[in-house]
Coordinates of C-alpha atoms and ligand atoms in Angstrom, one line a residue:
X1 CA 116.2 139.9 100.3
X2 CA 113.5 141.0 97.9
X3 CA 112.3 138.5 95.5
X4 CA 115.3 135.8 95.8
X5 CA 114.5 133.0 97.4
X6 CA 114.0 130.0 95.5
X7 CA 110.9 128.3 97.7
X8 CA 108.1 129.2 99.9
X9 CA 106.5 127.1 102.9
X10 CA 103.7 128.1 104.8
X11 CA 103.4 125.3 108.2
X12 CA 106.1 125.2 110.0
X13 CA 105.0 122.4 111.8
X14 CA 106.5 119.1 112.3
X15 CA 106.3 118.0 108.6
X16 CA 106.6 121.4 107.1
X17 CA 109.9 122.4 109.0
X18 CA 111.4 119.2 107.7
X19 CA 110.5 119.4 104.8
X20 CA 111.5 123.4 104.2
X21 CA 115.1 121.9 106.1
X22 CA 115.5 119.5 103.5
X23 CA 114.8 121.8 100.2
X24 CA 118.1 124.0 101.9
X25 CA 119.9 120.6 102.3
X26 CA 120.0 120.7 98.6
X27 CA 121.3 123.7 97.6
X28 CA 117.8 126.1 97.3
X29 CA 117.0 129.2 99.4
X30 CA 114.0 128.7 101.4
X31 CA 111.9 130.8 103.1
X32 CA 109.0 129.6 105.4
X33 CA 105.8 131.3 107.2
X34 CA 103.8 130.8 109.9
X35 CA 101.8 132.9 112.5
X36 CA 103.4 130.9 115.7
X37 CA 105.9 133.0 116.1
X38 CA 108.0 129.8 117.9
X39 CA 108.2 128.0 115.2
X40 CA 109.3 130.5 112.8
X41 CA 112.3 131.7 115.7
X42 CA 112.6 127.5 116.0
X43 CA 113.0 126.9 112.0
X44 CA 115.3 129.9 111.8
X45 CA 117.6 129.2 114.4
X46 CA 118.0 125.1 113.5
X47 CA 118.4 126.5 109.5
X48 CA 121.5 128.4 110.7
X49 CA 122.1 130.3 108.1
X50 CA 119.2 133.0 107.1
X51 CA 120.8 133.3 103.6
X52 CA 119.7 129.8 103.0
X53 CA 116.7 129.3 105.2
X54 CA 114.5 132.3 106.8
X55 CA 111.1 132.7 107.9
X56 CA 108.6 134.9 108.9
X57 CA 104.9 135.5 110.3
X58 CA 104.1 137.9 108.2
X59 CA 103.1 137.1 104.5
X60 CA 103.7 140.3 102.9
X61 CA 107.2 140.4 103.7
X62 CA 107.0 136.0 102.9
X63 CA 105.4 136.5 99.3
X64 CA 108.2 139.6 98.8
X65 CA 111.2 136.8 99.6
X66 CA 110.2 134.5 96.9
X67 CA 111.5 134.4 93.2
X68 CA 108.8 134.8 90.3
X69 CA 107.3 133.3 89.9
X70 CA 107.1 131.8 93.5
X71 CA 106.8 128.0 94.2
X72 CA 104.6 127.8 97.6
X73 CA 104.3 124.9 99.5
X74 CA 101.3 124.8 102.2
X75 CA 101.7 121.9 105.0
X76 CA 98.7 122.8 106.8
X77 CA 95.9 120.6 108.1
X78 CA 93.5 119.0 105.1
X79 CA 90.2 121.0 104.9
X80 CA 89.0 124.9 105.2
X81 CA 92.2 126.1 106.7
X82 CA 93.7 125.2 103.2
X83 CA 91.2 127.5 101.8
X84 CA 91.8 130.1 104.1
X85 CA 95.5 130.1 103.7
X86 CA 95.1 130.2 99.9
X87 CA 93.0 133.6 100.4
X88 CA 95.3 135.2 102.2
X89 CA 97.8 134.7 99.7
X90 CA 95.7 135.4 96.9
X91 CA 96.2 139.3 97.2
X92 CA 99.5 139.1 97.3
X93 CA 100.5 137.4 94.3
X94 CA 101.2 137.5 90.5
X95 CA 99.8 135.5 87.7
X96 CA 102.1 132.5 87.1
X97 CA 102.8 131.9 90.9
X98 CA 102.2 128.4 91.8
X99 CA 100.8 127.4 95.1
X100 CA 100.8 123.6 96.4
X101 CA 99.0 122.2 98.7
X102 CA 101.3 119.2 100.1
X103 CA 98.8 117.9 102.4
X104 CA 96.2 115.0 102.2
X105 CA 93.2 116.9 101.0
X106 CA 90.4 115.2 99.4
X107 CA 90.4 115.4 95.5
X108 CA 87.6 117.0 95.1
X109 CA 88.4 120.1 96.9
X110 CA 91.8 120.7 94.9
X111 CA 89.6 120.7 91.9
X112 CA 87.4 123.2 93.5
X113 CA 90.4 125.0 94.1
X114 CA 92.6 124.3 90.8
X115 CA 89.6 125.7 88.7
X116 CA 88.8 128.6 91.5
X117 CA 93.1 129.4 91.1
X118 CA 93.3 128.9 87.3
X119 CA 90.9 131.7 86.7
X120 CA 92.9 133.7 89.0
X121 CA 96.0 133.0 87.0
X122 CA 97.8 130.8 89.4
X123 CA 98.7 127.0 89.4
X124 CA 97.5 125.1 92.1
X125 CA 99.1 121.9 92.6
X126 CA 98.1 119.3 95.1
X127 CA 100.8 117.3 95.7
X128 CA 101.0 114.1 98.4
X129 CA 103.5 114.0 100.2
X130 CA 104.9 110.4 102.1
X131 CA 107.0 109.3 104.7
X132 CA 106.5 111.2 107.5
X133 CA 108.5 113.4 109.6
X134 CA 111.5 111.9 108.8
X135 CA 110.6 111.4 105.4
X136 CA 110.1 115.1 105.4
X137 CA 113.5 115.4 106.1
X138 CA 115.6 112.7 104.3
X139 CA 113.9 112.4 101.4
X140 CA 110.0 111.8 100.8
X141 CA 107.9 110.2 97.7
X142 CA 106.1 113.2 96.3
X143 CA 103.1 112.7 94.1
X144 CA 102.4 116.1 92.2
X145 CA 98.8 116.8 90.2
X146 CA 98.4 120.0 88.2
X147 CA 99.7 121.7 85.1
X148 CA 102.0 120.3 83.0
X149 CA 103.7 123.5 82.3
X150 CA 103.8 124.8 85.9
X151 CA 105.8 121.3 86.8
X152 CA 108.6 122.4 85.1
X153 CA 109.5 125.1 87.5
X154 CA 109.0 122.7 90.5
X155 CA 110.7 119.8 89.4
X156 CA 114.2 120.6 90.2
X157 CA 113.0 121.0 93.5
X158 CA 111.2 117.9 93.8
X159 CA 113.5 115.7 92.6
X160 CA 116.2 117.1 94.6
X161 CA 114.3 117.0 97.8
X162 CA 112.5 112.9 97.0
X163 CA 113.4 110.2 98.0
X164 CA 115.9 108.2 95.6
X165 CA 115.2 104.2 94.8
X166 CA 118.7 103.2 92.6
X167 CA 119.4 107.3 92.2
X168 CA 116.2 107.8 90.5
X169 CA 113.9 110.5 92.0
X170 CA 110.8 109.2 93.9
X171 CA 108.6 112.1 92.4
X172 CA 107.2 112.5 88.9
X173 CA 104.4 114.4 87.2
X174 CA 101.6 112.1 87.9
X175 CA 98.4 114.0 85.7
X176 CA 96.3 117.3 85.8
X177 CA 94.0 118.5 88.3
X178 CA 93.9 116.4 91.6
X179 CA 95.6 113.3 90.2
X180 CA 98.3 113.9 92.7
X181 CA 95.6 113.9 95.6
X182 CA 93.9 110.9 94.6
X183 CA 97.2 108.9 93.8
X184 CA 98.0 109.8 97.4
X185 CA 94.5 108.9 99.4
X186 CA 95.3 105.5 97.6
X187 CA 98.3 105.3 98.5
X188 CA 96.7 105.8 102.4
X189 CA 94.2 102.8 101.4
X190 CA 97.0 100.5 100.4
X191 CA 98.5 101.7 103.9
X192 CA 95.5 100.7 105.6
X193 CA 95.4 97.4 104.3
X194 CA 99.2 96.7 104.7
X195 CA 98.7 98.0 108.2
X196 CA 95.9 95.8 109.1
X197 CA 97.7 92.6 107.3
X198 CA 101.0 93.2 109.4
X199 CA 98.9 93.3 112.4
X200 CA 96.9 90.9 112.2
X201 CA 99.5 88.1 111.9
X202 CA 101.3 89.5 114.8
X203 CA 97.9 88.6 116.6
X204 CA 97.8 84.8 114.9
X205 CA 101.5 84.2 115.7
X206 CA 100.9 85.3 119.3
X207 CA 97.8 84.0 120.1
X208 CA 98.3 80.2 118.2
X209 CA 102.1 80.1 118.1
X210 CA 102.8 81.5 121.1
X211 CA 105.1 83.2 120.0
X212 CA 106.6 85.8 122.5
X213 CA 107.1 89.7 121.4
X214 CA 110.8 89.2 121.0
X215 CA 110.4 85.8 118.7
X216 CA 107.9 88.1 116.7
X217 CA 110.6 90.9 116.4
X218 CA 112.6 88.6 115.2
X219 CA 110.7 86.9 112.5
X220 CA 109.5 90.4 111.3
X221 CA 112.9 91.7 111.1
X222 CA 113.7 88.1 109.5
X223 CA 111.1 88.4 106.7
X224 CA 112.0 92.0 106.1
X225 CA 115.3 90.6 104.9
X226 CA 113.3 89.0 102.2
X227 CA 110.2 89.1 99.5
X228 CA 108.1 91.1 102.4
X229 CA 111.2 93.3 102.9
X230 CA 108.8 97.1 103.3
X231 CA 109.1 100.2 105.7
X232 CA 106.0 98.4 107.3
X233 CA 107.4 95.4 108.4
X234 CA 110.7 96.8 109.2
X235 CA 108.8 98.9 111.7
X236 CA 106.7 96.2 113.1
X237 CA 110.2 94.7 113.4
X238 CA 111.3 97.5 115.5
X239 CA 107.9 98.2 117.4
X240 CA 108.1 94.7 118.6
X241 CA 111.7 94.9 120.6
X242 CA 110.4 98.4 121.9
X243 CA 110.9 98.3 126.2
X244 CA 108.3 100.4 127.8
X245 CA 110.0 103.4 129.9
X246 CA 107.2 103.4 132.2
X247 CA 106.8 99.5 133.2
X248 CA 108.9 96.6 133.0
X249 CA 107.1 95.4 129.6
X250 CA 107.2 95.8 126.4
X251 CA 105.5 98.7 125.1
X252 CA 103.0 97.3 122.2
X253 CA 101.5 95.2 125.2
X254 CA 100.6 98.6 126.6
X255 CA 99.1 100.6 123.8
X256 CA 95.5 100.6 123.9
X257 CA 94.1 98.7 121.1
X258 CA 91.9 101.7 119.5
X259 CA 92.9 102.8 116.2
X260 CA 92.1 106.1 115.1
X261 CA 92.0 107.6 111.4
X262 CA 92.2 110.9 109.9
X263 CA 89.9 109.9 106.9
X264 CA 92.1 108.9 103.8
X265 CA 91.1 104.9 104.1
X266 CA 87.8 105.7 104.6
X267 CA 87.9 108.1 101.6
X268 CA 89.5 105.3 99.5
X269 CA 86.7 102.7 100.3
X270 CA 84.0 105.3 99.8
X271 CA 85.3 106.4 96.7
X272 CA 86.4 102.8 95.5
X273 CA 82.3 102.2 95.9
X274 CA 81.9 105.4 93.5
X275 CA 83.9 103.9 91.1
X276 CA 82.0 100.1 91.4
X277 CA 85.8 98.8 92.2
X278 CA 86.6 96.1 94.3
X279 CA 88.8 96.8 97.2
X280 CA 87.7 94.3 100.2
X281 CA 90.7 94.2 101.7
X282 CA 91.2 98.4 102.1
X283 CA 87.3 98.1 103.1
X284 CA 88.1 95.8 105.9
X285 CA 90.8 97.6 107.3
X286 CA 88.5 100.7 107.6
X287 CA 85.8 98.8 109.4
X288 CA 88.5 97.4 111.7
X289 CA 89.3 100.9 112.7
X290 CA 85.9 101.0 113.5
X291 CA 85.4 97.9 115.5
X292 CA 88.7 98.8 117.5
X293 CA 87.0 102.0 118.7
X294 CA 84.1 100.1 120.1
X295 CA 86.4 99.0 123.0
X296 CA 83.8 99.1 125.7
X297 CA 81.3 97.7 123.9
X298 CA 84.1 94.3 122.8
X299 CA 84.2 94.2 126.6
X300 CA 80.9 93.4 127.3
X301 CA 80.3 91.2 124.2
X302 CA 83.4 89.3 125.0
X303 CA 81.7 88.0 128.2
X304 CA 78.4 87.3 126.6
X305 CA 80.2 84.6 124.0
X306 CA 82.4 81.8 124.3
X307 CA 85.5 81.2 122.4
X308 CA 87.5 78.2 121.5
X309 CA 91.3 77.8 122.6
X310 CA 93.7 78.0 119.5
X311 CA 95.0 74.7 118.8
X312 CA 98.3 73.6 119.0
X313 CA 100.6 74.2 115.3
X314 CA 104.2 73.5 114.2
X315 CA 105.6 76.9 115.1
X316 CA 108.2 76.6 112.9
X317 CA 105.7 75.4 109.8
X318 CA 103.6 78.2 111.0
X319 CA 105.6 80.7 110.3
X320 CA 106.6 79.7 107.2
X321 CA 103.2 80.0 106.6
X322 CA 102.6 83.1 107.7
X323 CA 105.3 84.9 105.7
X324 CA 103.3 83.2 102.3
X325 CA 100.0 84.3 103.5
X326 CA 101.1 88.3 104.5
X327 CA 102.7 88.2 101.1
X328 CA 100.1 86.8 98.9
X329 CA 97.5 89.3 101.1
X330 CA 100.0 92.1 100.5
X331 CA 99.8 91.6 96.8
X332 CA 96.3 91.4 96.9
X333 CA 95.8 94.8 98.4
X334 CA 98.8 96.6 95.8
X335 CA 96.4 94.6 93.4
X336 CA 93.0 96.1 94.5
X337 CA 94.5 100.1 94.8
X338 CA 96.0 100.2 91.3
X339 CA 93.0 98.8 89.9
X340 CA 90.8 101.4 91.6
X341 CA 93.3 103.8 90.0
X342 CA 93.3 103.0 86.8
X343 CA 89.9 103.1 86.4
X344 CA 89.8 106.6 88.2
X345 CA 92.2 107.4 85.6
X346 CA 89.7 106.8 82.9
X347 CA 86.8 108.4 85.3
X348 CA 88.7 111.1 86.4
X349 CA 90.9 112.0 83.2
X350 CA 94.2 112.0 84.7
X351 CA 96.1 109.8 82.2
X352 CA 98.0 108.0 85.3
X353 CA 100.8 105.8 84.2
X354 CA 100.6 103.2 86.7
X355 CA 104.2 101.8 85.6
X356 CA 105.5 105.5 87.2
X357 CA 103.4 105.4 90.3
X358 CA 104.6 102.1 91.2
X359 CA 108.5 103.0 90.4
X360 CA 108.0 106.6 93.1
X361 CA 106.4 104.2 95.6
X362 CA 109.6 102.4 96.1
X363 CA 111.2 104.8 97.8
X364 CA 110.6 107.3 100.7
X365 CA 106.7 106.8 101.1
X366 CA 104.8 104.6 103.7
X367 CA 104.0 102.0 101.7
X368 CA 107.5 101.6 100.0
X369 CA 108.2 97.8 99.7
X370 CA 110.8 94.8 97.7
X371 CA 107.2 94.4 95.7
X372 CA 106.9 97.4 94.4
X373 CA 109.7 96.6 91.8
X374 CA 108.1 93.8 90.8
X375 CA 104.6 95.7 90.0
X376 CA 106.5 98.9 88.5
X377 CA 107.7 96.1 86.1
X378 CA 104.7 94.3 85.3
X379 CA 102.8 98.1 84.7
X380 CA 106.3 98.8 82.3
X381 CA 105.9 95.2 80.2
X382 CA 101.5 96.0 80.0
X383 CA 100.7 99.5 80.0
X384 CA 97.0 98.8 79.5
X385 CA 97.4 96.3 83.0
X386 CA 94.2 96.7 85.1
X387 CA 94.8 94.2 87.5
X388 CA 97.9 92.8 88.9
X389 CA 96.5 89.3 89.1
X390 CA 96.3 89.6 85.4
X391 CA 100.1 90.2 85.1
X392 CA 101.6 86.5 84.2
X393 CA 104.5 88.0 86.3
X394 CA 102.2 87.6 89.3
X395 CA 100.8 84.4 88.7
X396 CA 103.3 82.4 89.9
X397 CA 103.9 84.7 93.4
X398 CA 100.3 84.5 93.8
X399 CA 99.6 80.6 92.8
X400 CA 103.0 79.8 95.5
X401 CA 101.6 81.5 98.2
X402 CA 96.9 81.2 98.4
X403 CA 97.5 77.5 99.7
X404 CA 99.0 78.9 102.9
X405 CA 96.5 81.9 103.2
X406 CA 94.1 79.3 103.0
X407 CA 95.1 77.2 105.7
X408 CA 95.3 80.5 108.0
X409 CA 92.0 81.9 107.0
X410 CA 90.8 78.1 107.9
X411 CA 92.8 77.7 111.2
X412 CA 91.8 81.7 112.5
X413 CA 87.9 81.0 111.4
X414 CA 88.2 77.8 113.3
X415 CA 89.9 79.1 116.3
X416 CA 88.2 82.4 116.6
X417 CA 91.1 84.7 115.6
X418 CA 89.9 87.7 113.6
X419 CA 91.9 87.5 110.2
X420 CA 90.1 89.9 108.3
X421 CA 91.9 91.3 106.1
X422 CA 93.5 88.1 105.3
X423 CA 90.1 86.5 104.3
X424 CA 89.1 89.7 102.6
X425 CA 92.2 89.7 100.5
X426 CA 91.8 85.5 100.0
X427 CA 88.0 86.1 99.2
X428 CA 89.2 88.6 96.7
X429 CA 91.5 86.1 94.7
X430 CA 89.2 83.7 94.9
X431 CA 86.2 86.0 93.3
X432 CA 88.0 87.7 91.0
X433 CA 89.7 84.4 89.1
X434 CA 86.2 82.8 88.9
X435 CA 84.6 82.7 85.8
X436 CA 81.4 81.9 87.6
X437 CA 79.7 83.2 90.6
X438 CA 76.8 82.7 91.9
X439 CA 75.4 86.1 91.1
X440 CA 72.8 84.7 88.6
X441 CA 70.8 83.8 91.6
X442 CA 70.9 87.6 92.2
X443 CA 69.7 88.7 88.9
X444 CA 67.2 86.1 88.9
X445 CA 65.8 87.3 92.8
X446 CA 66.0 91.1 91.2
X447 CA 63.9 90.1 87.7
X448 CA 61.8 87.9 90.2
X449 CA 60.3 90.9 93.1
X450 CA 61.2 94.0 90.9
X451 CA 61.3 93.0 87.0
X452 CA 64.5 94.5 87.2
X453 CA 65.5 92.2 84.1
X454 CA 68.7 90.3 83.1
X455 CA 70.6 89.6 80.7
X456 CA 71.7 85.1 79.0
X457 CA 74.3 83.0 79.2
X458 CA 73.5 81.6 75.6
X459 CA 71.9 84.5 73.8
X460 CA 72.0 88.3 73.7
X461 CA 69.2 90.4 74.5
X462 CA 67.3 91.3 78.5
X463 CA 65.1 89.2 79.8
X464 CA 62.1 89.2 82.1
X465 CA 60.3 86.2 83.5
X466 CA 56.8 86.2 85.1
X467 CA 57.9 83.9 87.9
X468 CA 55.3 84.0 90.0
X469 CA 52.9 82.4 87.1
Ligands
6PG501 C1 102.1 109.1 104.8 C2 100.9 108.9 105.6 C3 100.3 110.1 106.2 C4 99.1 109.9 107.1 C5 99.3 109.0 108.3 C6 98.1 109.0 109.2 O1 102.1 108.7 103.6 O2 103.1 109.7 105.2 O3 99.9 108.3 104.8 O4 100.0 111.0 105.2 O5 98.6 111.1 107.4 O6 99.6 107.8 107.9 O7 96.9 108.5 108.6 P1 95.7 108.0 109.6 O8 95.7 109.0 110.8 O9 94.5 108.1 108.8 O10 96.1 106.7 110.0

């Protein structure tokens, strides 16, 4: 058994079993650890056959399975048990081994740990990893950051194990050091927006179309036969038609309306601020988060205030609507995360091709979505693309679609139904395609209390006024 099989995984829980069961499904030994000693007996027995699949909860006799140099995959919870795991390895391994950390740690700790391995002689990759449980099975999008070289010896595995869009592999080298982390928190921000956008016009089609949980399952599943066709919207789709087993309801009517988070939206947002990039709409679905958790205090407020009754719409003309705004708001947020990476690409190093990341998003990940070809596309025709709304591929998408996002923005502020993310994203558009704001004023309020200075329309140069005189 010494030294033969092809690929190591520590974390045999839910993602890490499936995603261990999957590497065998295509064709390479693998051999996982853990210290519960269930779940190594329950990964064993579902592999079958131990010549393909094995496991163990001891790591000597782990590290001993594994070819050289040995490909280790840790699916453990983000933060110091990451750390810990890696030092427990440590003695056991050989220069050239490369460990990598599948999970969604923050960036800055893989390259505490990429320059803490590399003098160590070991490759560290941290790699995201998308889709979920099943994902982790069928086939996820993997988004690998490290050393070039090492890649080579993990890219078999990779590509075999991804997700496929069209037959092509939904993993690709994305850039050194954490590249593959950050790509993956933004990924988690785009999520957060899409999530809070699909939501939110559930909520508007409910509460001023009326329309009923199965109309909405319906139109979801509908739309997802079209330009919004995405994994989110399919599984709105499907949420929406789900019978509760404990009443005679429907189930989303009896989920508690708190949203938690485990940190990579926030992280996004925070590090978007970093940056000085724009992402509003990522921003907002943080803070909804937030708001959500503050059920008891929504209680009471709700009684303190009064709000109007939706108006009566079209239903039909609503919905048309509807579908235009969710589109135009998902583009906006695709927009606002491949900004912020491209210019973390610049901050950070990484070299991300944004055409790439786009084309492994298509498949197998959270976000994957119909748009995503059109934005791989419009990165492949403009390498040096910041923004999306700077693509002429989008401009027509975009032009056909902010009329209706308007009128919803209008009709929710009117009728006091939250749309947030939907203004954010409009608010977005309409900032970023002005040639003028009114952030003079600002400048001129700064130079005015703090002689912070600014800078002329007609002439070059900084300026300071006495204003007071
Ligand atoms: C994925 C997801 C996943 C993430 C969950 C939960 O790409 O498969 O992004 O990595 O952990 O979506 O995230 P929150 O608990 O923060 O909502």
């Amino acid at each position: 058994m010494a030294n033969t099989y092809d690929f190591g995984l520590v974390g045999l829980g839910v993602m890490g079993r499936n995603f261990i069961l999957n590497v065998a499904d295509n064709g390479f030994t693998a051999f996982g650890n853990d210290l519960d000693e269930e779940k190594v007996n329950a990964l064993i027995e579902e592999g079958g056959d131990a010549e393909k699949v094995n496991a163990t909860t001891d790591a000597k006799v782990f590290v001993a399975a594994l070819s050289k140099p040995r490909k280790i995959m840790l699916l453990v919870p983000a933060g110091k048990i990451v750390d810990v795991v890696i030092e427990s390895l440590l003695p056991l391994l050989d220069e050239g081994d490369i460990i990598i950390d599948g999970g969604n740690s923050f960036f800055t700790d893989t390259d505490r740990r990429e320059a803490y391995l590399k003098g160590k002689g070991i490759n560290f990759f941290g790699a995201g990893v998308s889709g979920g449980a099943k994902g982790a099975r069928k086939g996820p999008s993997i988004m690998p950051g490290g050393s070039r070289e090492a890649y080579q010896h993990v890219k078999p595995i990779f590509e075999a194990v991804s997700a496929k869009y069209k037959g092509e592999p939904c993993v690709t080298y994305l850039g050194p050091k954490s590249a593959g982390n950050y790509v993956k928190m933004v990924h988690n921000g785009i999520e957060y927006g899409l999530m809070q956008l699909t939501s939110e016009i559930y909520d508007l089609l409910k509460k001023a179309g009326g329309l009923s949980n199965q109309e909405l399952h319906q139109t979801y599943s509908k739309w997802n036969k079209g330009r919004l066709q995405s994994f989110l919207v399919e599984i709105t789709s499907e949420i929406l038609a789900q019978k509760d087993d404990l009443t005679d309801g429907d189930l989303v009517d009896a989920i508690l309306d708190k949203a938690k988070q485990k940190g990579t939206g926030k992280w996004t947002s925070q590090n978007a601020m970093d940056l000085g990039i724009p992402v509003p709409t990522i921003d907002i679905a943080v803070s909804m988060r937030e708001i959500s958790a503050l059920k008891e205090e929504r209680i009471k407020a709700d009684e303190l205030y009064d709000r109007p009754s939706p108006t009566a719409v079209d239903k039909a003309g609503f919905i048309t609507k509807a579908e235009e705004a969710l589109y135009f708001a998902f583009i906006m947020a695709y927009a606002q995360g491949m900004h912020q990476l491209a210019d973390a690409s610049k901050e950070y190093g990484y070299d991300l091709d944004l055409g790439e990341i786009a084309k492994i998003w298509r498949a197998g990940c959270i976000i994957r979505a119909g748009l995503l070809a059109d934005i791989t596309e419009a990165f492949k025709a403009d390498d040096t693309l910041s923004n999306l709304l700077l693509s002429s591929s989008f401009v027509e998408k975009v032009q056909g679609t902010v009329d209706a996002t308007r009128e919803l923005v209008a009709y929710g502020a009117t009728n006091g139904i939250p749309l947030p993310g939907l203004s954010n994203s409009l608010t977005y558009f309409d900032a970023y395609t002005s040639q003028r704001l009114p952030l003079n004023m600002i400048q001129a309020q700064r130079d005015y209390f703090g002689s912070h200075t600014y800078e002329r329309l007609d002439r070059g140069g900084i300026f300071h006024t006495e204003w007071e005189d």
